Short mmCIF file of C-alpha atoms and ligand atoms in Angstrom, two decimals:
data_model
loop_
_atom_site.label_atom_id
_atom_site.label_comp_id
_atom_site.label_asym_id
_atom_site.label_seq_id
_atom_site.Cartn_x
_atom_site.Cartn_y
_atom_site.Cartn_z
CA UNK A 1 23.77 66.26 35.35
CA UNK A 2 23.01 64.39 31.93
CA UNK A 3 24.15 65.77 28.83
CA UNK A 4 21.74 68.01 26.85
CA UNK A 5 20.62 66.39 23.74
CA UNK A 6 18.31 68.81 22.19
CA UNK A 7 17.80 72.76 22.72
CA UNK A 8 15.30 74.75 21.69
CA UNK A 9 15.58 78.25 21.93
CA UNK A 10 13.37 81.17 21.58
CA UNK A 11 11.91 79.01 18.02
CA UNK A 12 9.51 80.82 15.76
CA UNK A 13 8.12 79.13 12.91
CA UNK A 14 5.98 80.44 10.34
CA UNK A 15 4.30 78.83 6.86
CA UNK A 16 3.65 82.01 5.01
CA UNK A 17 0.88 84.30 7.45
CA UNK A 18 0.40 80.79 9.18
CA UNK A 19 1.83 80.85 12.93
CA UNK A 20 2.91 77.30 13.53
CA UNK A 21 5.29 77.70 16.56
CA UNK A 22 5.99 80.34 18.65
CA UNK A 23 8.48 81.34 21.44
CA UNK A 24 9.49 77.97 22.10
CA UNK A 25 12.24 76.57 24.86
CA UNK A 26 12.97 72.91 25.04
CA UNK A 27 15.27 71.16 26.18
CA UNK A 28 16.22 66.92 26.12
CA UNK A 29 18.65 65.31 27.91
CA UNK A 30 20.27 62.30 26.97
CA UNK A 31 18.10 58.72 28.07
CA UNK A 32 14.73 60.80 28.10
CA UNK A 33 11.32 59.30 26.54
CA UNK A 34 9.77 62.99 25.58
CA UNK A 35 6.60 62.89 24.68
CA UNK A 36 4.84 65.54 22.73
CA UNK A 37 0.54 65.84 22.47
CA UNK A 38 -1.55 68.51 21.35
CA UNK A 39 -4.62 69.53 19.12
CA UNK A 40 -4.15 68.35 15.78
CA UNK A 41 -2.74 71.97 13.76
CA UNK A 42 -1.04 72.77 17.26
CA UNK A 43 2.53 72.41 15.38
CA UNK A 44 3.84 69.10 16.40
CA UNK A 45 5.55 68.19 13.41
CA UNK A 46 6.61 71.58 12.55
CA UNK A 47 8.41 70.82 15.95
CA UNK A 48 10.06 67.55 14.47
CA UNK A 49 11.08 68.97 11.37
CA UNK A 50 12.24 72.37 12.80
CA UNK A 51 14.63 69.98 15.45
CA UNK A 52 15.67 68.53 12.45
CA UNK A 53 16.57 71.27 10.55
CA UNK A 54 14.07 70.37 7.93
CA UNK A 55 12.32 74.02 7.99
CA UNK A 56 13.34 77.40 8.20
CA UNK A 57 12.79 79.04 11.56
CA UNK A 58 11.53 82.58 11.24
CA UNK A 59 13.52 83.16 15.24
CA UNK A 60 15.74 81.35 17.98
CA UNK A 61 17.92 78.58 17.53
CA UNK A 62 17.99 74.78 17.67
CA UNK A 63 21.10 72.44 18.88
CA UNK A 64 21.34 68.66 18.64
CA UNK A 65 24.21 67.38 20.59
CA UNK A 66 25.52 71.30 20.79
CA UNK A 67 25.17 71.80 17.06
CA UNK A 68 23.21 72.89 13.63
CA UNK A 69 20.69 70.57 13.06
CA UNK A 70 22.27 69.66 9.59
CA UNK A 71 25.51 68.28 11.41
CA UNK A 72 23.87 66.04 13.56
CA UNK A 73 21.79 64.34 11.05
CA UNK A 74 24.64 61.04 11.44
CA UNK A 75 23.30 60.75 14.99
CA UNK A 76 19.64 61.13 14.38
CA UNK A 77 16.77 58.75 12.86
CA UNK A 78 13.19 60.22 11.81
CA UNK A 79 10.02 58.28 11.60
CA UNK A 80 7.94 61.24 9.84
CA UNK A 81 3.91 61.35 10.12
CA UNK A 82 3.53 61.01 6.24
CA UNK A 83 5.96 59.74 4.07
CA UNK A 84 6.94 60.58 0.12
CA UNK A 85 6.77 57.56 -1.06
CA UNK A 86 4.19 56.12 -2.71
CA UNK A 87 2.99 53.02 -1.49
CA UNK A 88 1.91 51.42 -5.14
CA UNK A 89 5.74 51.42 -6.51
CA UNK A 90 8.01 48.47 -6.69
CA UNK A 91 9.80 48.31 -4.05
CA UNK A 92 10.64 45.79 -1.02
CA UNK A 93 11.23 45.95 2.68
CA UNK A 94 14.85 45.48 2.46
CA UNK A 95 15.40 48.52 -0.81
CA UNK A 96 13.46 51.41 1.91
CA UNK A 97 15.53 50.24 4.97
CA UNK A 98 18.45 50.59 3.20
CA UNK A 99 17.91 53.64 1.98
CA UNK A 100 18.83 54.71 6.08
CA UNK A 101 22.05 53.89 5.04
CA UNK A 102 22.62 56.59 2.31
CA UNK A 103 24.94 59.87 3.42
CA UNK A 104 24.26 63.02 1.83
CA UNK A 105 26.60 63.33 -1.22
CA UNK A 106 26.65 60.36 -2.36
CA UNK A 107 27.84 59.78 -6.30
CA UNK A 108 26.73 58.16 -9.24
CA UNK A 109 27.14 54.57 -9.71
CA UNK A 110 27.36 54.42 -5.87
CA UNK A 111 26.98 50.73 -3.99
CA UNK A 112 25.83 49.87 -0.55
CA UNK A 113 28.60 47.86 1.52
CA UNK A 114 28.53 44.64 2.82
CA UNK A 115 28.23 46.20 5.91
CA UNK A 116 25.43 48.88 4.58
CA UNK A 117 23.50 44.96 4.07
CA UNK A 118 24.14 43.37 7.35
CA UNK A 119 23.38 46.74 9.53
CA UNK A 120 19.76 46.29 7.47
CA UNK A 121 19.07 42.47 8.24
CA UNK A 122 20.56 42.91 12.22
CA UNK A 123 18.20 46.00 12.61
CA UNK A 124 14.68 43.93 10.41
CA UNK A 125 15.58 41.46 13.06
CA UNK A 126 15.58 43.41 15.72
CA UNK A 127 11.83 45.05 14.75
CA UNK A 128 10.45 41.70 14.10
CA UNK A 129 10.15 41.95 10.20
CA UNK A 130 13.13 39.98 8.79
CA UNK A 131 10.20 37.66 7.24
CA UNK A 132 8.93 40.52 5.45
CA UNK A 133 12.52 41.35 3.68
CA UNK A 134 11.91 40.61 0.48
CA UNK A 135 8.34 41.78 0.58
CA UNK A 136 6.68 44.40 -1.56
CA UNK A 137 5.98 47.48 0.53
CA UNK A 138 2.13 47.30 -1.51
CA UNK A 139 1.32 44.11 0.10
CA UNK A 140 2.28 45.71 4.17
CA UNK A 141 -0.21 46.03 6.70
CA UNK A 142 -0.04 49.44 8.51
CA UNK A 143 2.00 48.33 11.41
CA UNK A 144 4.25 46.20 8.99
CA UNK A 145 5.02 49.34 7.19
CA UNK A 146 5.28 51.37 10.33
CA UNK A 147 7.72 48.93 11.93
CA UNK A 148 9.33 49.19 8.18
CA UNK A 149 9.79 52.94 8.89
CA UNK A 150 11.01 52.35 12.05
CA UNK A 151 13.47 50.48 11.05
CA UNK A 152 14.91 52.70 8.12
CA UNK A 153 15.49 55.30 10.91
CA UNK A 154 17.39 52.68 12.87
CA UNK A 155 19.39 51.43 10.33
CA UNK A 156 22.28 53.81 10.76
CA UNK A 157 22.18 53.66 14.54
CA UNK A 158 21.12 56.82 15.56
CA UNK A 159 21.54 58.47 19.42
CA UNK A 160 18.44 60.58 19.00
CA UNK A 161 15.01 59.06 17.28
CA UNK A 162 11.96 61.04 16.64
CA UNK A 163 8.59 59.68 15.76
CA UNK A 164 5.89 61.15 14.40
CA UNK A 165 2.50 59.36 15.39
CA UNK A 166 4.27 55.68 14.85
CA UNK A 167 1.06 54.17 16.05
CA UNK A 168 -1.54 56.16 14.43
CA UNK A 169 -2.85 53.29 11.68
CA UNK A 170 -1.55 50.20 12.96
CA UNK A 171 -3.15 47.24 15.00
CA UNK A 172 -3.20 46.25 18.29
CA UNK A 173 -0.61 43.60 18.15
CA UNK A 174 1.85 46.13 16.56
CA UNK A 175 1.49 48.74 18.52
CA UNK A 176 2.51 47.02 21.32
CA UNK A 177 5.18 45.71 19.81
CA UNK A 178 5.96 48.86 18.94
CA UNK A 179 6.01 49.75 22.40
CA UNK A 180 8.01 47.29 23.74
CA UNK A 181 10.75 48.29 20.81
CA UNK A 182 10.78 52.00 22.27
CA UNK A 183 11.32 50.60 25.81
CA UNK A 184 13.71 48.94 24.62
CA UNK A 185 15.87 51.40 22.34
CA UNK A 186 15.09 53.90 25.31
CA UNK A 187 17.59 51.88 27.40
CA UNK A 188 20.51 53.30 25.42
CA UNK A 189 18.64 55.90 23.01
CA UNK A 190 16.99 59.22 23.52
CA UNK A 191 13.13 59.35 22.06
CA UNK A 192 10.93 62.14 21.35
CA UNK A 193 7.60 60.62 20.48
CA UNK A 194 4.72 62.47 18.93
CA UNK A 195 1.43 60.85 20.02
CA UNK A 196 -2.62 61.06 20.49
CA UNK A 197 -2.12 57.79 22.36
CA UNK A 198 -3.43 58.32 25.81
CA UNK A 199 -1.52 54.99 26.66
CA UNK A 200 2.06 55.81 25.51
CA UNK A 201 1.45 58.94 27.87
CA UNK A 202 0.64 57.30 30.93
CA UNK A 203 2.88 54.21 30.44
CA UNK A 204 6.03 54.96 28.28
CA UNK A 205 6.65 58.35 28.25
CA UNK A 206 9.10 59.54 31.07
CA UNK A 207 8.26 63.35 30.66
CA UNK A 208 5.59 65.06 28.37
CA UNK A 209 5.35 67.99 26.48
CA UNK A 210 1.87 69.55 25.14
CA UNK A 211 1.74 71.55 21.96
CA UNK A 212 -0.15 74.10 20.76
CA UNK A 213 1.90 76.65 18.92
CA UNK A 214 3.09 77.57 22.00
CA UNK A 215 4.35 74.98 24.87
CA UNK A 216 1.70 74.46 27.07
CA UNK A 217 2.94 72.45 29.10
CA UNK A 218 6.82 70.39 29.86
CA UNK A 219 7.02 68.31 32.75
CA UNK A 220 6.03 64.81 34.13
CA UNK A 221 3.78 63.02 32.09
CA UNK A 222 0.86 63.39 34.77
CA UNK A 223 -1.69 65.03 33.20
CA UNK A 224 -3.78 67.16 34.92
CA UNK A 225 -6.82 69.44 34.59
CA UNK A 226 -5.29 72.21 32.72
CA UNK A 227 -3.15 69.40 30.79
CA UNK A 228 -6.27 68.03 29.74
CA UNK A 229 -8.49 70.91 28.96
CA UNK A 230 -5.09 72.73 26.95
CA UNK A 231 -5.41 68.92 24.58
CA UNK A 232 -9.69 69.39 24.00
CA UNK A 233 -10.39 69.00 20.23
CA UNK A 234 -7.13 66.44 20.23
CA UNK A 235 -8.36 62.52 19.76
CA UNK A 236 -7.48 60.24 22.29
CA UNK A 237 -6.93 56.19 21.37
CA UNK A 238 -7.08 54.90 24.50
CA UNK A 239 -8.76 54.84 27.69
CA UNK A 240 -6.83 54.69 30.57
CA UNK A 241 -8.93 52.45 32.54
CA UNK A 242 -7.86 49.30 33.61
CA UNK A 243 -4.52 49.28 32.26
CA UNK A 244 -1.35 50.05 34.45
CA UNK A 245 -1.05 53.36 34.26
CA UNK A 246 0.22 56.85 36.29
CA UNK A 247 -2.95 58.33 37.45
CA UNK A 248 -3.74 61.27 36.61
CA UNK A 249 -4.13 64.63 38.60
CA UNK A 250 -6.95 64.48 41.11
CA UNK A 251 -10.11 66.16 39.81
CA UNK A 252 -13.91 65.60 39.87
CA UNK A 253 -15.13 63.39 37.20
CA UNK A 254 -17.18 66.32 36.14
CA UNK A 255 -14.11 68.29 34.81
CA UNK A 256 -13.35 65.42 32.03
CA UNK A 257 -16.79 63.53 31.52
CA UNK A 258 -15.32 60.66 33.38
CA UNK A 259 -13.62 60.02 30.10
CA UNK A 260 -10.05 59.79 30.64
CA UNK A 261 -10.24 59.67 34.67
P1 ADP B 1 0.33 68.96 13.96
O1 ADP B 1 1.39 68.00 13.56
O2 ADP B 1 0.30 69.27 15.43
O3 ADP B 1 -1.04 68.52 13.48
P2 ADP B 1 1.54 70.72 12.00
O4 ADP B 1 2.92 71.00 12.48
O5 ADP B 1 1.38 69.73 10.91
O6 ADP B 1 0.61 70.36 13.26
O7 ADP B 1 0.88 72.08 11.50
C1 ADP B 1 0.90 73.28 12.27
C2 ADP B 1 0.23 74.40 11.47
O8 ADP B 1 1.03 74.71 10.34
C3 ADP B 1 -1.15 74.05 10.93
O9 ADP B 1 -1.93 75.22 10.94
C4 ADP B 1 -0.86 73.61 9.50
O10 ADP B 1 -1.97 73.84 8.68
C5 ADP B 1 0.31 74.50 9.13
N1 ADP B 1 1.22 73.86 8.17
C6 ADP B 1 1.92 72.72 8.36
N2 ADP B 1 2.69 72.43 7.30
C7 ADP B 1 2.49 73.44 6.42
C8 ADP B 1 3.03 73.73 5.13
N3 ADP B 1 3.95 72.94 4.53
N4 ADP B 1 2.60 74.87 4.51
C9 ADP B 1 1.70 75.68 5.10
N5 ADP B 1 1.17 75.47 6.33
C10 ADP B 1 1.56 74.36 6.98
MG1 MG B 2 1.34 66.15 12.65
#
């Protein structure tokens, strides 16, 4: 039996009067590719940030690698859906990655390491963006700044990566690449990817969990019916059709349009 990454336990989370997430169980082991879709509002990154111990939970409990959230932040990169930084200020490629590299309590006058410096040109290498280095983060395209992000929550070689829509603005070409990266990383890394894609679900994902303040759904990533009607209201990018992918439940073409069938 593989070792339990993440656990989720009986997690409430409000924002004020606002339910985001309630009564939820989860659990990750180690080498899965989780997927998580749902209705935009339906608490998906609440469910990110509350793994990572980024808001309070109103009930339950959450464990990464068996502990508090906060301890396990060495062994855990975060590609969040919307970033604080604006995208106007001064700063290249190489400055954001290495911010990865900082460690809480860090003091004044403090200096990244050679080795801070090599970790960041091994791992813009590895995403395809050493080129872009010394670039500007203003002059980016939107997958050039995703794969940017992507690569700050590499940088200090996490065991455990979330993403939050990764693939949401960017271009064709990136997104596969992307892709392909995630394969990749899955081979020794345990993802938990939130997504509209309709394509990461049928062809990356190796289980799939559907949101909407409560867990609709956790299982194999073959959607069916109920999968399907539980996600209505949540955009889909692709279309299945014509690309290898796990087919979906059997149904009538009535039930979905013929849409996503
Ligand atoms: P999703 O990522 O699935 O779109 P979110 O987790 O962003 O959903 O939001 C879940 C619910 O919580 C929504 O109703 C949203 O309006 C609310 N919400 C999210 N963040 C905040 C916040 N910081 N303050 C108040 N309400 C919030
Ligand atoms: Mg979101």
């Amino acid at each position: 039996m593989s070792e339990t990454i993440v656990k989720v336990k009986e997690m409430s989370v409000y924002y004020g009067g606002v339910n985001a997430l309630s009564d939820i169980n989860l659990e990750v082991k180690k080498g899965d590719f989780l997927g998580i879709i749902g209705p935009n509002g339906g608490g998906k990154s609440t469910l990110l940030k509350a793994v990572l111990g980024l808001v309070p939970l109103n009930t339950g409990e959450v464990r990464i690698f068996g502990e508090k959230p906060e301890k396990a932040r060495n062994k855990t990169g975060y590609v969040p859906q919307y970033i604080g930084l604006d995208k106007s200020f001064p700063v290249t490629v190489n400055e954001v990655v290495l911010t990865g590299r900082l460690k809480p309590g860090i003091k004044p006058f403090f200096r990244y390491s050679k080795s801070d410096r090599e970790a960041v040109d091994e791992i813009l290498s590895k995403v395809g963006i050493h080129a872009l280095s010394k670039r500007r983060i203003s002059e980016l395209s939107g997958g050039e700044f995703q794969k940017m992000l992507i690569a700050r929550a590499l940088v200090s070689r996490p065991e455990l990566l979330l993403l939050d829509e990764p693939t949401a603005s960017v271009d064709a070409r990136s997104r596969e690449q992307i892709y392909s990266l995630l394969s990749e990383l899955n081979k020794d890394m345990t993802i938990i990817l939130v997504t509209h894609d309709l394509f990461a679900v049928s062809t990356q994902v190796k289980s799939l969990a559907c949101l909407n303040t409560n867990l609709v759904y956790h299982g194999k990533p073959e959607l069916n019916e109920s999968i399907v009607h539980n996600l209505y209201g949540c955009p889909v990018d692709l279309i299945a059709h014509g690309v290898p992918h796990r087919v979906l439940g059997e149904h009538e073409h009535g039930d979905c349009g013929g849409s996503i069938c």
